[in-house]
Amino acid sequence: MLELPDVEVLRKDLEKEIVGKRIKDVAVQSTGLVKPFHRNRPELIKALEGRKIDAVRRRGHTLFVDLDDEHTWVIDPGASGQLFRETATAEAGSDTHLTVSFTTGGAIHLSEEGSEPTASTGVVATEGAYEAAGVNPDALDPLDDNPTWMEFGRFLAAASSPLKLLLTDPQHVVGIGPMYSDEILWEAGLRHDRGSQTLSTQEVRRLYRAMHEVIFAAMKQVGASLEENEPVEDDEEIAEHLRVHGRDGLPCPRCRRPIVRTRIKKGIYTYRCERCMI
Ligand SMILES: [Zn+2]
């Protein structure tokens, strides 16, 4: 799953490459991809073709590409969607659900394994685009909103929720998923089930610092693989840089005790060190 750092690196890359360009051709392979936004594929194609790109924004893990007609092209990578920059002549792969090419060259491919994508894309009015894309405008985006640690402390106290669930709940926080939430909590030395309202001032500051450190380290890592022209989410490469997530049975980098995998609720697991995270 693409999380905030991955999508922010993509956003910067796209901003550099496509702002000012005009969309030439659009091909949509699966109707499921446009479903939440449009009745059918031609609706999306009509809304995109001929439009110029004004800006590329991000909220959580969703991209908001502003067009020159007060509409915004929303790209939600879903559970496992990937975006690739390609040459205009690059052939669509079997997993490619959408290709968009530009008049001055270059193209974007949206890919996801399987015939029924969890990714979705569509064009909505720029005003109210977050709501139209199902993104809670009041949820915290740690990078975009850039709160002070004191604001973050007030946010934690008001949310009053176990930390792992809070960090991964898009009604509270957008862009942090299963992977970076585990990394942030390990970095902060805090248990997944600590209530956000029970944190001491010192713990709030630790969590705040950990969140920034993990996000910026991940962006650096993802940016480096992008420069080597590799997919943004190369699982193995990113996994090498993870401290706890997906590493059950391996030693904690801080205390060497084996990492354990704990089920929180259906489909949600956390990887943690029982000694370092309290
Ligand atoms: Zn440990």
CSV table of C-alpha atoms and ligand atoms in Angstrom, one decimal:
chain,number,residue,atom,x,y,z
A,1,MET,CA,0.0,0.0,0.0
A,2,LEU,CA,1.3,3.4,-0.9
A,3,GLU,CA,1.5,5.7,2.1
A,4,LEU,CA,2.1,9.4,2.5
A,5,PRO,CA,5.9,9.4,2.0
A,6,ASP,CA,5.6,7.3,-1.2
A,7,VAL,CA,2.9,9.5,-2.7
A,8,GLU,CA,4.6,12.7,-1.7
A,9,VAL,CA,7.7,11.7,-3.7
A,10,LEU,CA,5.4,10.8,-6.6
A,11,ARG,CA,3.7,14.1,-6.3
A,12,LYS,CA,6.9,16.1,-6.5
A,13,ASP,CA,8.0,14.1,-9.4
A,14,LEU,CA,4.7,14.6,-11.3
A,15,GLU,CA,4.7,18.3,-10.4
A,16,LYS,CA,8.1,18.6,-12.2
A,17,GLU,CA,7.0,16.6,-15.2
A,18,ILE,CA,3.4,17.3,-16.0
A,19,VAL,CA,2.4,20.8,-14.7
A,20,GLY,CA,1.8,22.9,-17.8
A,21,LYS,CA,1.3,19.9,-20.0
A,22,ARG,CA,-1.9,19.2,-22.0
A,23,ILE,CA,-3.6,15.8,-21.9
A,24,LYS,CA,-3.7,14.2,-25.4
A,25,ASP,CA,-5.1,10.7,-25.1
A,26,VAL,CA,-6.7,8.7,-22.3
A,27,ALA,CA,-7.4,5.0,-22.3
A,28,VAL,CA,-9.3,3.2,-19.5
A,29,GLN,CA,-9.2,-0.5,-19.4
A,30,SER,CA,-11.5,-1.2,-16.5
A,31,THR,CA,-14.9,0.4,-15.6
A,32,GLY,CA,-14.3,-0.5,-11.9
A,33,LEU,CA,-11.6,2.1,-11.8
A,34,VAL,CA,-13.9,5.1,-12.5
A,35,LYS,CA,-17.0,3.7,-10.7
A,36,PRO,CA,-17.1,5.9,-7.6
A,37,PHE,CA,-16.8,9.0,-9.8
A,38,HIS,CA,-18.3,8.3,-13.2
A,39,ARG,CA,-21.0,6.1,-14.6
A,40,ASN,CA,-18.8,4.9,-17.4
A,41,ARG,CA,-15.3,5.2,-19.0
A,42,PRO,CA,-16.2,7.7,-21.7
A,43,GLU,CA,-17.2,10.2,-19.0
A,44,LEU,CA,-13.7,10.2,-17.5
A,45,ILE,CA,-12.0,10.3,-20.9
A,46,LYS,CA,-14.2,13.4,-21.9
A,47,ALA,CA,-13.3,15.1,-18.6
A,48,LEU,CA,-9.6,14.7,-19.1
A,49,GLU,CA,-8.8,14.9,-22.8
A,50,GLY,CA,-7.6,18.4,-23.9
A,51,ARG,CA,-7.3,19.7,-20.4
A,52,LYS,CA,-4.1,21.3,-19.1
A,53,ILE,CA,-2.5,20.4,-15.8
A,54,ASP,CA,-2.3,23.4,-13.4
A,55,ALA,CA,-1.0,21.8,-10.2
A,56,VAL,CA,-0.4,18.5,-8.5
A,57,ARG,CA,-1.5,18.3,-4.8
A,58,ARG,CA,-1.7,15.5,-2.3
A,59,ARG,CA,-3.8,14.8,0.7
A,60,GLY,CA,-3.0,11.6,2.6
A,61,HIS,CA,-2.3,9.0,-0.1
A,62,THR,CA,-4.6,10.6,-2.7
A,63,LEU,CA,-3.3,12.7,-5.5
A,64,PHE,CA,-5.3,15.8,-6.6
A,65,VAL,CA,-4.3,17.0,-10.1
A,66,ASP,CA,-5.9,20.4,-10.8
A,67,LEU,CA,-7.0,20.9,-14.4
A,68,ASP,CA,-7.5,24.3,-16.1
A,69,ASP,CA,-11.3,24.2,-15.9
A,70,GLU,CA,-11.9,24.3,-12.2
A,71,HIS,CA,-12.0,20.6,-12.0
A,72,THR,CA,-9.6,18.2,-10.3
A,73,TRP,CA,-8.4,14.8,-11.4
A,74,VAL,CA,-8.4,12.5,-8.4
A,75,ILE,CA,-6.1,9.5,-8.2
A,76,ASP,CA,-6.5,7.2,-5.3
A,77,PRO,CA,-4.0,4.3,-5.5
A,78,GLY,CA,-6.2,2.1,-3.2
A,79,ALA,CA,-4.6,-0.9,-1.6
A,80,SER,CA,-2.0,-1.7,-4.2
A,81,GLY,CA,-2.2,0.7,-7.2
A,82,GLN,CA,1.0,2.1,-8.7
A,83,LEU,CA,1.6,5.1,-10.8
A,84,PHE,CA,4.4,5.1,-13.4
A,85,ARG,CA,5.8,7.9,-15.6
A,86,GLU,CA,6.4,6.5,-19.1
A,87,THR,CA,7.3,7.6,-22.5
A,88,ALA,CA,4.3,8.4,-24.8
A,89,THR,CA,5.0,5.2,-26.8
A,90,ALA,CA,5.4,2.8,-23.9
A,91,GLU,CA,3.0,-0.1,-24.2
A,92,ALA,CA,0.5,-0.7,-21.4
A,93,GLY,CA,1.2,-3.8,-19.4
A,94,SER,CA,-1.4,-6.4,-18.6
A,95,ASP,CA,-1.8,-4.8,-15.1
A,96,THR,CA,-2.3,-1.3,-16.5
A,97,HIS,CA,-5.8,0.1,-16.0
A,98,LEU,CA,-5.3,3.7,-17.2
A,99,THR,CA,-3.0,5.4,-19.5
A,100,VAL,CA,-2.8,9.2,-20.0
A,101,SER,CA,-0.5,10.7,-22.6
A,102,PHE,CA,0.4,14.4,-23.0
A,103,THR,CA,0.7,16.5,-26.2
A,104,THR,CA,4.3,17.4,-25.6
A,105,GLY,CA,5.3,13.8,-24.9
A,106,GLY,CA,5.3,11.5,-21.8
A,107,ALA,CA,2.6,9.5,-20.2
A,108,ILE,CA,1.3,8.2,-16.9
A,109,HIS,CA,0.2,4.7,-16.3
A,110,LEU,CA,-1.9,3.6,-13.4
A,111,SER,CA,-1.4,-0.1,-12.7
A,112,GLU,CA,-2.5,-2.7,-10.2
A,113,GLU,CA,-2.4,-6.5,-10.2
A,114,GLY,CA,-5.7,-8.2,-10.7
A,115,SER,CA,-8.7,-7.5,-12.9
A,116,GLU,CA,-10.7,-5.7,-10.2
A,117,PRO,CA,-8.6,-2.7,-9.1
A,118,THR,CA,-8.9,-1.2,-5.6
A,119,ALA,CA,-7.4,2.0,-7.1
A,120,SER,CA,-9.9,4.6,-8.4
A,121,THR,CA,-9.8,7.7,-10.4
A,122,GLY,CA,-12.1,10.4,-11.7
A,123,VAL,CA,-12.6,14.1,-12.3
A,124,VAL,CA,-14.5,16.2,-9.7
A,125,ALA,CA,-15.1,19.9,-9.1
A,126,THR,CA,-12.0,21.5,-7.5
A,127,GLU,CA,-14.2,23.0,-4.8
A,128,GLY,CA,-15.1,20.2,-2.4
A,129,ALA,CA,-12.6,17.8,-4.2
A,130,TYR,CA,-11.5,16.2,-0.8
A,131,GLU,CA,-15.1,15.3,0.1
A,132,ALA,CA,-15.8,14.1,-3.4
A,133,ALA,CA,-12.8,11.8,-3.1
A,134,GLY,CA,-13.8,10.5,0.3
A,135,VAL,CA,-11.0,12.3,2.1
A,136,ASN,CA,-12.0,13.8,5.4
A,137,PRO,CA,-10.9,17.4,5.1
A,138,ASP,CA,-10.6,17.6,8.9
A,139,ALA,CA,-8.3,14.6,9.3
A,140,LEU,CA,-4.7,15.4,10.0
A,141,ASP,CA,-2.1,15.2,7.2
A,142,PRO,CA,1.2,15.2,9.2
A,143,LEU,CA,3.2,16.7,6.3
A,144,ASP,CA,0.6,19.0,4.6
A,145,ASP,CA,-0.7,20.4,7.9
A,146,ASN,CA,2.6,20.5,9.6
A,147,PRO,CA,1.3,21.0,13.1
A,148,THR,CA,3.5,22.2,16.0
A,149,TRP,CA,4.1,19.6,18.7
A,150,MET,CA,1.7,21.4,21.0
A,151,GLU,CA,-1.0,21.3,18.3
A,152,PHE,CA,-0.3,17.7,17.8
A,153,GLY,CA,-0.6,17.1,21.6
A,154,ARG,CA,-4.0,18.7,21.6
A,155,PHE,CA,-5.0,16.6,18.6
A,156,LEU,CA,-3.9,13.4,20.5
A,157,ALA,CA,-5.8,14.3,23.6
A,158,ALA,CA,-9.0,15.1,21.7
A,159,ALA,CA,-8.9,12.0,19.6
A,160,SER,CA,-8.7,9.7,22.7
A,161,SER,CA,-7.9,6.5,20.7
A,162,PRO,CA,-5.4,3.7,20.9
A,163,LEU,CA,-2.3,4.9,19.0
A,164,LYS,CA,-2.0,2.3,16.2
A,165,LEU,CA,-5.7,2.6,15.4
A,166,LEU,CA,-5.5,6.4,15.6
A,167,LEU,CA,-2.6,6.7,13.2
A,168,THR,CA,-4.2,4.4,10.6
A,169,ASP,CA,-7.7,5.7,10.9
A,170,PRO,CA,-8.4,8.1,7.9
A,171,GLN,CA,-11.1,9.8,9.8
A,172,HIS,CA,-8.3,11.0,12.2
A,173,VAL,CA,-5.0,10.9,10.2
A,174,VAL,CA,-4.6,10.6,6.5
A,175,GLY,CA,-1.6,9.0,4.7
A,176,ILE,CA,-0.2,6.8,7.4
A,177,GLY,CA,-0.9,3.1,6.8
A,178,PRO,CA,0.0,-0.3,8.4
A,179,MET,CA,3.7,0.0,7.6
A,180,TYR,CA,4.7,3.5,8.7
A,181,SER,CA,2.5,3.4,11.8
A,182,ASP,CA,4.5,0.5,13.1
A,183,GLU,CA,7.7,2.2,12.3
A,184,ILE,CA,6.6,5.5,13.9
A,185,LEU,CA,5.5,3.7,17.2
A,186,TRP,CA,8.8,1.7,17.4
A,187,GLU,CA,10.8,4.9,16.8
A,188,ALA,CA,8.8,6.7,19.5
A,189,GLY,CA,9.0,3.6,21.9
A,190,LEU,CA,5.3,3.6,22.4
A,191,ARG,CA,2.9,0.6,22.6
A,192,HIS,CA,0.2,0.3,19.8
A,193,ASP,CA,-2.6,0.2,22.4
A,194,ARG,CA,-1.6,3.2,24.5
A,195,GLY,CA,-4.5,5.7,24.6
A,196,SER,CA,-3.5,8.9,22.8
A,197,GLN,CA,-5.0,10.9,25.7
A,198,THR,CA,-2.6,9.2,28.2
A,199,LEU,CA,0.7,10.4,26.7
A,200,SER,CA,3.0,12.6,28.9
A,201,THR,CA,4.4,15.8,27.4
A,202,GLN,CA,7.6,14.0,26.8
A,203,GLU,CA,5.9,11.1,25.0
A,204,VAL,CA,3.9,13.5,22.8
A,205,ARG,CA,7.2,15.1,21.8
A,206,ARG,CA,8.7,11.7,21.1
A,207,LEU,CA,5.8,10.6,18.9
A,208,TYR,CA,5.8,13.9,17.1
A,209,ARG,CA,9.5,13.7,16.4
A,210,ALA,CA,9.3,10.0,15.4
A,211,MET,CA,6.5,10.8,12.9
A,212,HIS,CA,8.6,13.4,11.2
A,213,GLU,CA,11.7,11.3,11.2
A,214,VAL,CA,10.0,8.2,9.8
A,215,ILE,CA,8.2,10.2,7.1
A,216,PHE,CA,11.3,12.1,6.0
A,217,ALA,CA,13.6,9.0,6.0
A,218,ALA,CA,11.0,7.1,3.9
A,219,MET,CA,10.8,10.0,1.4
A,220,LYS,CA,14.5,10.0,1.1
A,221,GLN,CA,14.5,6.2,0.6
A,222,VAL,CA,11.7,6.3,-1.9
A,223,GLY,CA,13.2,9.2,-3.8
A,224,ALA,CA,16.5,7.3,-4.2
A,225,SER,CA,14.8,4.3,-5.7
A,226,LEU,CA,12.8,6.7,-8.0
A,227,GLU,CA,16.0,8.2,-9.3
A,228,GLU,CA,17.3,4.8,-10.1
A,229,ASN,CA,14.1,4.5,-12.2
A,230,GLU,CA,12.6,1.7,-10.0
A,231,PRO,CA,9.0,1.4,-9.0
A,232,VAL,CA,8.2,3.7,-6.1
A,233,GLU,CA,7.2,0.8,-4.0
A,234,ASP,CA,9.9,-1.9,-4.4
A,235,ASP,CA,8.8,-4.0,-1.5
A,236,GLU,CA,12.2,-5.7,-0.9
A,237,GLU,CA,14.2,-2.5,-1.1
A,238,ILE,CA,11.9,-0.6,1.2
A,239,ALA,CA,11.7,-3.7,3.6
A,240,GLU,CA,15.4,-3.4,4.1
A,241,HIS,CA,14.9,-0.1,5.7
A,242,LEU,CA,12.1,-1.1,8.0
A,243,ARG,CA,12.9,-1.7,11.7
A,244,VAL,CA,9.8,-3.7,12.8
A,245,HIS,CA,7.1,-3.9,10.1
A,246,GLY,CA,7.0,-7.3,8.5
A,247,ARG,CA,9.9,-8.5,10.6
A,248,ASP,CA,8.3,-10.9,13.1
A,249,GLY,CA,10.9,-13.2,14.6
A,250,LEU,CA,13.8,-11.0,13.6
A,251,PRO,CA,15.7,-9.2,16.3
A,252,CYS,CA,14.7,-5.7,17.3
A,253,PRO,CA,17.4,-3.3,16.1
A,254,ARG,CA,17.5,-1.6,19.5
A,255,CYS,CA,17.4,-4.5,22.0
A,256,ARG,CA,17.7,-7.7,19.9
A,257,ARG,CA,14.5,-9.2,21.4
A,258,PRO,CA,12.5,-10.9,18.6
A,259,ILE,CA,9.8,-8.7,16.9
A,260,VAL,CA,6.3,-10.0,17.5
A,261,ARG,CA,3.2,-9.7,15.3
A,262,THR,CA,0.0,-8.9,17.2
A,263,ARG,CA,-3.5,-9.1,15.8
A,264,ILE,CA,-5.4,-5.9,16.8
A,265,LYS,CA,-8.7,-6.7,15.0
A,266,LYS,CA,-9.8,-8.4,11.8
A,267,GLY,CA,-7.2,-7.8,9.1
A,268,ILE,CA,-5.2,-5.3,11.2
A,269,TYR,CA,-1.9,-6.4,12.7
A,270,THR,CA,0.9,-4.6,14.4
A,271,TYR,CA,4.6,-5.5,14.5
A,272,ARG,CA,6.3,-4.5,17.7
A,273,CYS,CA,9.0,-5.0,20.2
A,274,GLU,CA,7.6,-5.9,23.6
A,275,ARG,CA,10.6,-4.5,25.5
A,276,CYS,CA,11.1,-1.2,23.6
A,277,MET,CA,7.6,-0.1,23.1
A,278,ILE,CA,5.8,0.7,26.4
B,1,ZN,ZN,13.5,-3.7,21.3
